Coordinates of C-alpha atoms and ligand atoms in Angstrom, one line a residue:
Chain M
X3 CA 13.8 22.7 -0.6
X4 CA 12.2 24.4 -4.1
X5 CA 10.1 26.9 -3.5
X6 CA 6.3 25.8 -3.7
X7 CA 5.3 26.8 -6.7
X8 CA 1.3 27.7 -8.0
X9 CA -1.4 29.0 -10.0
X10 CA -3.9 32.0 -8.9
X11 CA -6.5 32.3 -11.0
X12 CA -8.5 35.5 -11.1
X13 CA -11.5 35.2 -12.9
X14 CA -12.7 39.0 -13.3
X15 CA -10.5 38.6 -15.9
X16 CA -10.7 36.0 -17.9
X17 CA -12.5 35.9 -21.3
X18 CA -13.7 32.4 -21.8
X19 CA -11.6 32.3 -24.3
X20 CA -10.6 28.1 -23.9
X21 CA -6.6 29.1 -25.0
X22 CA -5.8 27.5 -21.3
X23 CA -7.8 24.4 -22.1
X24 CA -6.8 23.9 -25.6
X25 CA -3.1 24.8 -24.9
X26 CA -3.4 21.9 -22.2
X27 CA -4.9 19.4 -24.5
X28 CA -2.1 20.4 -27.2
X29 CA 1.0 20.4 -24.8
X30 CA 0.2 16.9 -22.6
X31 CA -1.7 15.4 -26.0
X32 CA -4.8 14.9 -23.8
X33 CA -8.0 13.3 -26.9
X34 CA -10.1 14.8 -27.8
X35 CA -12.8 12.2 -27.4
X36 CA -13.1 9.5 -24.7
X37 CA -12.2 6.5 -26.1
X38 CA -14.1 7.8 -29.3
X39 CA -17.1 8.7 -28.0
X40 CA -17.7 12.7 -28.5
X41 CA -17.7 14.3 -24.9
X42 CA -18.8 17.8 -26.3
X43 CA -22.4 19.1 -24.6
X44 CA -23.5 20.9 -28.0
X45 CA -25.6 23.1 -25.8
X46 CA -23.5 25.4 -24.5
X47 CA -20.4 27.8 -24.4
X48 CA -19.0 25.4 -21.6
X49 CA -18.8 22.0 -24.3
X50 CA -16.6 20.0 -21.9
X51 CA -18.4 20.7 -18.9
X52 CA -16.1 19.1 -16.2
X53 CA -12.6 18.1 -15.4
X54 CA -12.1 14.8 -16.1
X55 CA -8.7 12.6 -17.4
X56 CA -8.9 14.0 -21.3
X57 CA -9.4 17.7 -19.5
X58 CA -7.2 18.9 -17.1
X59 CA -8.0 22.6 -17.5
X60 CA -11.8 23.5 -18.0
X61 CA -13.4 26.8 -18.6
X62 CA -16.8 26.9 -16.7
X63 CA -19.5 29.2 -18.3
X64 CA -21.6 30.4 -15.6
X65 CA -24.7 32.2 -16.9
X66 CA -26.4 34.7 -14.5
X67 CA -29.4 36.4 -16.3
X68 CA -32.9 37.5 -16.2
X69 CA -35.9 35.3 -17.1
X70 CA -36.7 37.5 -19.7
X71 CA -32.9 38.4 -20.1
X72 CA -32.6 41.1 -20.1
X73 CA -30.2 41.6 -17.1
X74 CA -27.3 39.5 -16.0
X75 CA -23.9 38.3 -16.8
X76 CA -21.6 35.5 -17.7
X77 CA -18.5 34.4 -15.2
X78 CA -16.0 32.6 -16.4
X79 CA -13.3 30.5 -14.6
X80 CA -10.7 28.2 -15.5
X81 CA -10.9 25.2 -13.7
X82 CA -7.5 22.8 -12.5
X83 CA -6.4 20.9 -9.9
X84 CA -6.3 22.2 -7.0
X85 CA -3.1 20.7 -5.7
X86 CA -4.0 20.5 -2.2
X87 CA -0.9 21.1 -0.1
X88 CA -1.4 18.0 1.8
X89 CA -2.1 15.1 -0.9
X90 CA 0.2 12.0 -1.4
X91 CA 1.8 11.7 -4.6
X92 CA 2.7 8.0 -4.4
X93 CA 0.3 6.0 -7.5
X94 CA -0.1 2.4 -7.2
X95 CA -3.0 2.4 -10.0
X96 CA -5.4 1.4 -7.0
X97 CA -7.5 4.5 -8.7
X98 CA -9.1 5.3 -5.2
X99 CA -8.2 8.9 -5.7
X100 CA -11.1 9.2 -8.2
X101 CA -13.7 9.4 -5.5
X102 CA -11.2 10.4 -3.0
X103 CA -11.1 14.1 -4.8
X104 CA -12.8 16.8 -3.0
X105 CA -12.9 18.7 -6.0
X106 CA -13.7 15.5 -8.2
X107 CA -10.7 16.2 -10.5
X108 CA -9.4 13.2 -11.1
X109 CA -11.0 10.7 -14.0
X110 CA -9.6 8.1 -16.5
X111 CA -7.8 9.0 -19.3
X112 CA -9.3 6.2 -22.2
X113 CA -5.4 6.5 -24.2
X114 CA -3.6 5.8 -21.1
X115 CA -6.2 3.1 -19.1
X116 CA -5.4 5.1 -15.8
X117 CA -6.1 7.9 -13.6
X118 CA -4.9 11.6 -14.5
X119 CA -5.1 15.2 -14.0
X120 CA -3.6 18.3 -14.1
X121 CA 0.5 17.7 -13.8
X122 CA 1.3 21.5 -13.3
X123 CA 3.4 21.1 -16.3
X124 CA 6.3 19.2 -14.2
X125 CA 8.1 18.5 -17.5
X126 CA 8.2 22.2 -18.6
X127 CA 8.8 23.2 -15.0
X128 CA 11.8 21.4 -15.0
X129 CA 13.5 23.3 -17.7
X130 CA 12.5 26.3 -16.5
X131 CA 9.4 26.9 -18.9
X132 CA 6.2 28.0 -17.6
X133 CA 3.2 25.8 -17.4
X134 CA 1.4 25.4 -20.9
X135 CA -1.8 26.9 -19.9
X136 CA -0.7 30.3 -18.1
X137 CA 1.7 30.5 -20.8
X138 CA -1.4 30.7 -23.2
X139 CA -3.5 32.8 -21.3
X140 CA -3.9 36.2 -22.8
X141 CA -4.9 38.2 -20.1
X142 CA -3.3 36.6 -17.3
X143 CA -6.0 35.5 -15.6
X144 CA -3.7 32.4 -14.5
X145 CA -0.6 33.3 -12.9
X146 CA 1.7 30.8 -12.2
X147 CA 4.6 31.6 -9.4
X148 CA 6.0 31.0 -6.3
X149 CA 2.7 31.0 -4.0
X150 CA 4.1 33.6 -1.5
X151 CA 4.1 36.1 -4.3
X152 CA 0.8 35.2 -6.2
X153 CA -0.9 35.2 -2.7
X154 CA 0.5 39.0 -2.0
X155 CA -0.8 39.8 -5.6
X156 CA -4.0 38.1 -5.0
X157 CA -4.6 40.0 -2.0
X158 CA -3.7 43.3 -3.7
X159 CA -5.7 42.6 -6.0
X160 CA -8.5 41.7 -3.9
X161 CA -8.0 45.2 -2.7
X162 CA -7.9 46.9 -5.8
X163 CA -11.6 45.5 -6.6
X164 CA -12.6 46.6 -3.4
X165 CA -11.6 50.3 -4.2
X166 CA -13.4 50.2 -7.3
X167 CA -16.9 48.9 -5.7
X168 CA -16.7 45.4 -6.4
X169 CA -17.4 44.4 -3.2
X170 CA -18.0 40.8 -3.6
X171 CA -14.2 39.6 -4.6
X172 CA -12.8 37.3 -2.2
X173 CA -10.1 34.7 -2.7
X174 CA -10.8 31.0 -2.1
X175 CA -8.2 28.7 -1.0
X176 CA -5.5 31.3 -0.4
X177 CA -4.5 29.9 3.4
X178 CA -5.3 27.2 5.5
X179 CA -9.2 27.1 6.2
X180 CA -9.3 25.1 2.6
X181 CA -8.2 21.9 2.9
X182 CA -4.9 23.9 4.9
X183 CA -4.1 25.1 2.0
X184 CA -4.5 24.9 -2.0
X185 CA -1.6 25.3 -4.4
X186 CA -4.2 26.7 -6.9
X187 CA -6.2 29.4 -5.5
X188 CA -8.8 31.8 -7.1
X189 CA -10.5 35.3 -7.2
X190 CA -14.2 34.6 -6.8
X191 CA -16.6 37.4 -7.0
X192 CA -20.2 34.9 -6.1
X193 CA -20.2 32.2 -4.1
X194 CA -18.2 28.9 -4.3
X195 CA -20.8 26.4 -5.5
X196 CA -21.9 29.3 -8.2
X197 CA -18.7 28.0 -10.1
X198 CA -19.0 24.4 -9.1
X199 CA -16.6 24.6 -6.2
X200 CA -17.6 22.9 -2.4
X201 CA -17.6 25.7 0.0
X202 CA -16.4 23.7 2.5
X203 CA -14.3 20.4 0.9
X204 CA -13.2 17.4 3.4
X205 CA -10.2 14.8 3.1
X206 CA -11.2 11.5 2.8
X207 CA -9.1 10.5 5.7
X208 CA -11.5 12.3 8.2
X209 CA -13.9 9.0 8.0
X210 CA -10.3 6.4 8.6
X211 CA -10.3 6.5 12.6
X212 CA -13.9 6.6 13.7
X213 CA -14.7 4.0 10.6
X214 CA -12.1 1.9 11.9
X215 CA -12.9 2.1 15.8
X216 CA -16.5 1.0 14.8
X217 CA -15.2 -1.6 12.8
X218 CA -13.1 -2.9 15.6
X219 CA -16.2 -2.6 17.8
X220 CA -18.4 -4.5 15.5
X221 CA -15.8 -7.5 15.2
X222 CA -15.5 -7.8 19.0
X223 CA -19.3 -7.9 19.0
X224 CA -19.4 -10.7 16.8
X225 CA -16.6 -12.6 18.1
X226 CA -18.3 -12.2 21.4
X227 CA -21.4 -13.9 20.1
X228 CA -19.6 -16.7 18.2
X229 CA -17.8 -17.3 21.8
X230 CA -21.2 -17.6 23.6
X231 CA -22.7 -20.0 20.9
X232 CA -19.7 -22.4 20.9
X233 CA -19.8 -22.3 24.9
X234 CA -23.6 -23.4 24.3
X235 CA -23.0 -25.3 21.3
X236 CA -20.5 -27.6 23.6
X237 CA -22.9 -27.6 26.5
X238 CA -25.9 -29.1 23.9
X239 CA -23.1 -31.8 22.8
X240 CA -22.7 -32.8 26.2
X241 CA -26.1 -32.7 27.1
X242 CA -26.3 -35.4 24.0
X243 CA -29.2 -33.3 22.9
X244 CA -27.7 -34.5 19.5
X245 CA -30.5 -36.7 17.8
X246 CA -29.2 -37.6 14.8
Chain H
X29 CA -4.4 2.4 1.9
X30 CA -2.2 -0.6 0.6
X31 CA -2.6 -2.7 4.2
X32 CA -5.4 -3.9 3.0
X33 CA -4.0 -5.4 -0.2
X34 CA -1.1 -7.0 2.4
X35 CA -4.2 -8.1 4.2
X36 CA -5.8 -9.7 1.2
X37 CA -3.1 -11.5 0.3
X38 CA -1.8 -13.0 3.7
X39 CA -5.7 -13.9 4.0
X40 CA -5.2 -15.7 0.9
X41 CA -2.5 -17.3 1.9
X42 CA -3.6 -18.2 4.9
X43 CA -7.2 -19.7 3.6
X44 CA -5.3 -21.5 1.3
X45 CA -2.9 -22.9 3.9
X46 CA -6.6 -24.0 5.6
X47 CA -7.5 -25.4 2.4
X48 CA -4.5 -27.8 1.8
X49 CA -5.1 -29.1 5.3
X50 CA -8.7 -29.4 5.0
X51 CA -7.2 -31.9 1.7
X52 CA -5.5 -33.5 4.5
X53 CA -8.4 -34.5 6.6
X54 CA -10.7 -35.5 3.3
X55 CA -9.3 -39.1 4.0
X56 CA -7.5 -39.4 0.6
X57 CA -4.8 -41.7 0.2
X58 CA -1.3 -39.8 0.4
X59 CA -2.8 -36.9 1.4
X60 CA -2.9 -37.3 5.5
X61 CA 0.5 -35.9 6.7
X62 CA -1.2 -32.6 5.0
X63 CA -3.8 -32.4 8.3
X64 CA -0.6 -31.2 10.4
X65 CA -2.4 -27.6 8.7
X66 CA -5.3 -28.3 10.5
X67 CA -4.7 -29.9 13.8
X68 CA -2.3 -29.4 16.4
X69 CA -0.5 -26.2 17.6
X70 CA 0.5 -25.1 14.1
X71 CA -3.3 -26.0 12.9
X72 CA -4.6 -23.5 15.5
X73 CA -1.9 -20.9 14.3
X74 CA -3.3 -20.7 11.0
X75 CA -7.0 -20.1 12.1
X76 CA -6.7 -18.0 14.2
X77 CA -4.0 -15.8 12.3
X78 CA -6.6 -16.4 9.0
X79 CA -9.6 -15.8 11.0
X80 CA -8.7 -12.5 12.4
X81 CA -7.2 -11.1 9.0
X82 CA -10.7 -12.3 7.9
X83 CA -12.3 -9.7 10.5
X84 CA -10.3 -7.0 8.8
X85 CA -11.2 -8.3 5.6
X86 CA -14.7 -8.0 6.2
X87 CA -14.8 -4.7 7.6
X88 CA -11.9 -3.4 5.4
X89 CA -14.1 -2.9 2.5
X90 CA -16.7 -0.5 4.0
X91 CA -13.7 1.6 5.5
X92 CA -12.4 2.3 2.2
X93 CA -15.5 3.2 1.0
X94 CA -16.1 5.6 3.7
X95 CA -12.7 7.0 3.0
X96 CA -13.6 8.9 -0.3
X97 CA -15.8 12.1 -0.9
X98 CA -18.2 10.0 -2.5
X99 CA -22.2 10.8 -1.1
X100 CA -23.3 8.4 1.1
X101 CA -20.2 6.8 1.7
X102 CA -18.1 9.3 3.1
X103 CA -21.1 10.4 5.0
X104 CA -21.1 8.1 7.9
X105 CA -18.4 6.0 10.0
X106 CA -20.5 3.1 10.5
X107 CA -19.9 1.4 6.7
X108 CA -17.1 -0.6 7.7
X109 CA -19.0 -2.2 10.8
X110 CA -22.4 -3.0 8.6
X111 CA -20.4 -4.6 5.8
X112 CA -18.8 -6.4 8.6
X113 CA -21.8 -7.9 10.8
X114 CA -23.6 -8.6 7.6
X115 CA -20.5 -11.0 6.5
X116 CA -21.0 -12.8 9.5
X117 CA -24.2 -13.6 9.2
X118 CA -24.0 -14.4 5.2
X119 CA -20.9 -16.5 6.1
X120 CA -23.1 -18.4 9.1
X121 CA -26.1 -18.8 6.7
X122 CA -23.5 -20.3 3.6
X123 CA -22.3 -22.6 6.1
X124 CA -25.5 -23.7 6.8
X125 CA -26.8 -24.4 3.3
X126 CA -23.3 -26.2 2.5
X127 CA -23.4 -28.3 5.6
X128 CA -27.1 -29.4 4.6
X129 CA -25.9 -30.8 1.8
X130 CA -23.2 -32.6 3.7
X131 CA -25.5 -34.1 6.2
X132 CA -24.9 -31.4 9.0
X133 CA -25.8 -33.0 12.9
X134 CA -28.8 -31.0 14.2
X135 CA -26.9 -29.4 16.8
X136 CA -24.7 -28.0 14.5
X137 CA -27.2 -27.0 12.2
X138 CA -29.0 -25.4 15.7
X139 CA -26.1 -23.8 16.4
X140 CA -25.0 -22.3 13.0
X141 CA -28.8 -20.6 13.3
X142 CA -28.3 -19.5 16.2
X143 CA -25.2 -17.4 15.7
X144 CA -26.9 -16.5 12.5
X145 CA -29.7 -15.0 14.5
X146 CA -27.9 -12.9 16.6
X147 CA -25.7 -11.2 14.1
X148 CA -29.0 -10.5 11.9
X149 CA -30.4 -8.9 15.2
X150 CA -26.9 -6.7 15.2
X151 CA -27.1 -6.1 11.7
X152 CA -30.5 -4.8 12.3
X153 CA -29.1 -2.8 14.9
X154 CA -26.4 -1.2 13.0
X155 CA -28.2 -0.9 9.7
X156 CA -31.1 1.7 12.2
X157 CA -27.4 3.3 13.4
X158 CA -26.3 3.3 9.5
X159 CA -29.5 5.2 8.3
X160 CA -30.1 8.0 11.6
X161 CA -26.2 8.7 11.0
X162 CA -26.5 9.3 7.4
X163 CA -28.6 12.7 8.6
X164 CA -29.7 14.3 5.8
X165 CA -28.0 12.5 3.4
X166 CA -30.4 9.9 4.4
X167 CA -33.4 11.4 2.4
X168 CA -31.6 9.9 -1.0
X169 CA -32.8 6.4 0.6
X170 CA -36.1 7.1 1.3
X171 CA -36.8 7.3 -2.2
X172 CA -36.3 3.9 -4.7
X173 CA -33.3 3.0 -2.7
X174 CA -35.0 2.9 0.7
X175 CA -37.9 0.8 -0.5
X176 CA -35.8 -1.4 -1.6
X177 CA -33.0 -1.1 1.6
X178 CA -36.5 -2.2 3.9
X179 CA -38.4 -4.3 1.1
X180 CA -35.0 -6.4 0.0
X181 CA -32.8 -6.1 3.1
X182 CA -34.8 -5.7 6.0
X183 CA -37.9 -7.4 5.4
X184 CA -36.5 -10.6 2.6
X185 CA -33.2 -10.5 4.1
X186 CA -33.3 -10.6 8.1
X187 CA -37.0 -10.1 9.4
X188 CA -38.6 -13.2 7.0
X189 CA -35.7 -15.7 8.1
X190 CA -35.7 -14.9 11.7
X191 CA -39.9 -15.1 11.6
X192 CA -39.6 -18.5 9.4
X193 CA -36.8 -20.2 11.9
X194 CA -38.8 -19.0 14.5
X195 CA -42.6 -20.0 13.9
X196 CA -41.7 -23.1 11.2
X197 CA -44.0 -22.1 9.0
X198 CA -42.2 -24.4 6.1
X199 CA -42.4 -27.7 6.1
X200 CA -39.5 -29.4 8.2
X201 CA -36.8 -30.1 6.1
X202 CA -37.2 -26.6 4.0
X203 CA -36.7 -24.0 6.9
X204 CA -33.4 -24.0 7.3
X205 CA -32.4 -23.9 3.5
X206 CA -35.3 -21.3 2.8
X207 CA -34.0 -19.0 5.8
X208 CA -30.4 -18.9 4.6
X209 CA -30.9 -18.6 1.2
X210 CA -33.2 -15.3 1.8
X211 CA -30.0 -14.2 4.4
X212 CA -27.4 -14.4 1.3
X213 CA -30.3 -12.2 -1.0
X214 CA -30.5 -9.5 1.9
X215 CA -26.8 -9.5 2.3
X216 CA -26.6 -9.1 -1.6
X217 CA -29.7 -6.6 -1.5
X218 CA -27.4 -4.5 1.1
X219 CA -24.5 -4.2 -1.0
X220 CA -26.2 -3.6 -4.5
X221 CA -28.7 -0.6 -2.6
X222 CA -25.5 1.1 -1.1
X223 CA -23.0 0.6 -3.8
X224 CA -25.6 2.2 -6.4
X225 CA -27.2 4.7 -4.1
X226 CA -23.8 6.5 -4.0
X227 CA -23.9 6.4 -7.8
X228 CA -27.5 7.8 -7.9
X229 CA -27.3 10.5 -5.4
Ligands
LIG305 S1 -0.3 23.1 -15.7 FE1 0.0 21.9 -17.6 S2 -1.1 20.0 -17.1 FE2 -1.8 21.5 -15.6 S3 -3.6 22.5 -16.6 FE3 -1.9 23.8 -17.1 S4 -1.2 23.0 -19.1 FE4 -2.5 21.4 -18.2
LIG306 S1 -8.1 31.6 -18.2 FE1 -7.1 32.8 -19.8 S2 -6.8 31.4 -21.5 FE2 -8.3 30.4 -20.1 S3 -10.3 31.0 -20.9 FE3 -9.7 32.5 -19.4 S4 -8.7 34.2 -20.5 FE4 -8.7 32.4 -21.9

């Protein structure tokens, strides 16, 4: 088998620069508006404000500052899919995986009618090109690779910022305590919900057994009292209790 | 997830099965060999086969539910088993208000409120189980929703019919009606407060 292949995604250097997003947009002809209606917040540097099916790569604009502002600063991420290691790729259209999502990636795209996100470029992969938004991305704050390499560079990097006093850098989603595993990892330097990410996502399947058991359980119980009433519904015939 | 579209369907096809043979009994000239459906060994097949894909019908849709990340939802096991209990009674308080209007004997009619009593005093059960297991989450429904979960679904939906078929407050003739039109507002009050909540939270 291939390889896996991935993205890491350090963000202490990226420059909010959107060329990720917009070379995205340009490359799978993602709208610009959803189903015409303008999708842009007009209030800040983060317009598009989530991942959704027109945007499959999203720079979030985290501001940090003062009240007065005097102090604080901006962090910057490029959001994607996080391509969990243990998701099913069959699509039936069913479009369960919307609120499946732990990371709530996955919306409708208005062109198409149906459920999309990130593709990690499959159609440039296969002819060897590099995925549309790393390819963009002039500081290389998204690497894409084979994951064994970007998670030894992410951990050298990790170190690197350590060395230099920035304490705080930690990668999230680099082994198996995520999800067991995400195919697009990231250098974070605050915590996880500061750039809209759970700190601690769940499948969806974790609720299949128990919800079934007690399902099971609770159509025993009602079988059990539709048994008891048709033993006393019979006994009421025979006691020709019937007065109509 | 696609067993319970399999599911659907072969309930579908089973009900309908039902339905042709139900034709059958109506009495309607050339239709009678049709009541083999109904009667017999091969009548009993297709209940029982239909009746148990129904369970899993009824709970199937508050398990997929519960299998998502949504709030609420995915925050408690128990969906599947409310949505279920809470079919049983609706179905038990429909068949009630259609068999009134088909001249129902009163021990039927005694009967069908009787198992509808019982599965409202479950549903009351599990909704308690529903809300403690929720945790947290649970302080989303004490606000709108919740009034409306104990106004709308408690109190309209299972507490009222029980206290009406119980005391006969109503005239004669209107309890019964009265009673299981309130169960089919609860059991639509249940779905609306939990389907929106999710949406809200
Ligand atoms: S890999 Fe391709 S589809 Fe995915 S975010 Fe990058 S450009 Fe868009
Ligand atoms: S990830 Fe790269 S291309 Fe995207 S905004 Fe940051 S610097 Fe620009």
């Amino acid at each position: 088998m291939a390889e896996p292949m991935g993205f890491f995604t350090d963000t202490t250097v990226c420059i909010g620069c959107k060329a990720c997003e917009v070379a995205c947009k340009e490359w799978n002809q993602l709208p610009s508006t959803n189903g015409g209606a303008n999708t842009l917040s007009g209030q800040s540097y983060d317009n598009t404000r989530q991942l959704d099916g027109i945007h499959w790569r999203h720079v979030r604009f985290i501001e940090q500052f003062d009240a007065d502002r005097h102090d604080g600063r901006w962090l910057m991420m490029s959001d994607v899919c996080k391509h969990c290691a243990h998701a099913s790729d069959a699509c039936n259209g069913c479009r369960d995986c919307i609120g499946a999502c732990p990371f709530g990636v996955i919306d409708i795209n208005p062109v198409s009618g149906t459920a999309q996100k990130c593709t990690l470029c499959y159609d440039r992969m296969q002819v060897g090109l590099t995925p549309a938004c790393a390819k963009a991305c002039p500081t290389e704050s998204i690497k894409f690779g084979p994951l064994e390499e970007l998670r030894r560079k992410a951990r050298g990097r990790v170190a690197q910022l350590h060395e230099r006093g920035h304490t705080a850098a930690y990668l999230y989603g680099d082994d198996e305590k995520i999800l067991g595993g995400l195919n697009s990892f990231y250098l974070l330097e605050d915590k996880p919900e500061v750039y809209g990410l759970p700190a601690d996502p769940k499948m969806p399947s974790r609720n299949l057994f128990p919800a079934s058991m007690f399902s099971g359980l609770g159509a025993l119980m009602v079988g059990l009292v539709g048994l008891l009433s048709f033993r006393q519904r019979r006994m009421d015939a025979v006691a020709g209790r019937d007065n109509v | 997830m696609s067993v319970g579209s399999w599911a659907l369907a072969l309930f579908g096809a089973f009900a309908f099965l039902s339905f042709v043979g139900a034709l059958g009994e109506s009495g309607r000239p050339g239709l009678a060999p049709l009541v083999v459906l109904r009667r017999g060994v091969l009548g009993e097949v297709i209940t029982v086969l239909g009746g148990l894909l129904g369970f899993f019908l009824a709970g199937y849709t508050g398990v997929l539910l519960a299998v998502t990340n949504r709030p609420i939802w995915s925050d408690t096991p128990l969906l599947g088993v409310l949505f279920l209990v809470s079919a049983a009674s609706i179905s038990a308080a429909a068949l009630i208000l259609l068999g009134l209007r088909r001249g129902i004997p009163a021990y039927s009619l005694s009967w069908l409120e009787r198992i509808d009593g019982w599965l409202m005093l479950l549903e009351l059960l599990v909704l308690i189980a529903f809300v403690v297991s929720l945790g947290p989450v649970a302080r989303v429904w004490l606000r709108a929703w919740g009034a409306l979960l104990v106004v709308g679904v408690v109190f309209v939906g299972i507490l009222l019919p029980l206290a009406l078929r119980w005391r006969r407050w109503l005239p004669g003739r209107l309890t019964a009606p009265t009673a299981a039109l309130l169960v089919l507002v609860g059991g639509f009050i249940l779905r609306v407060v939990i389907v929106l909540s999710s949406e809200s939270a």
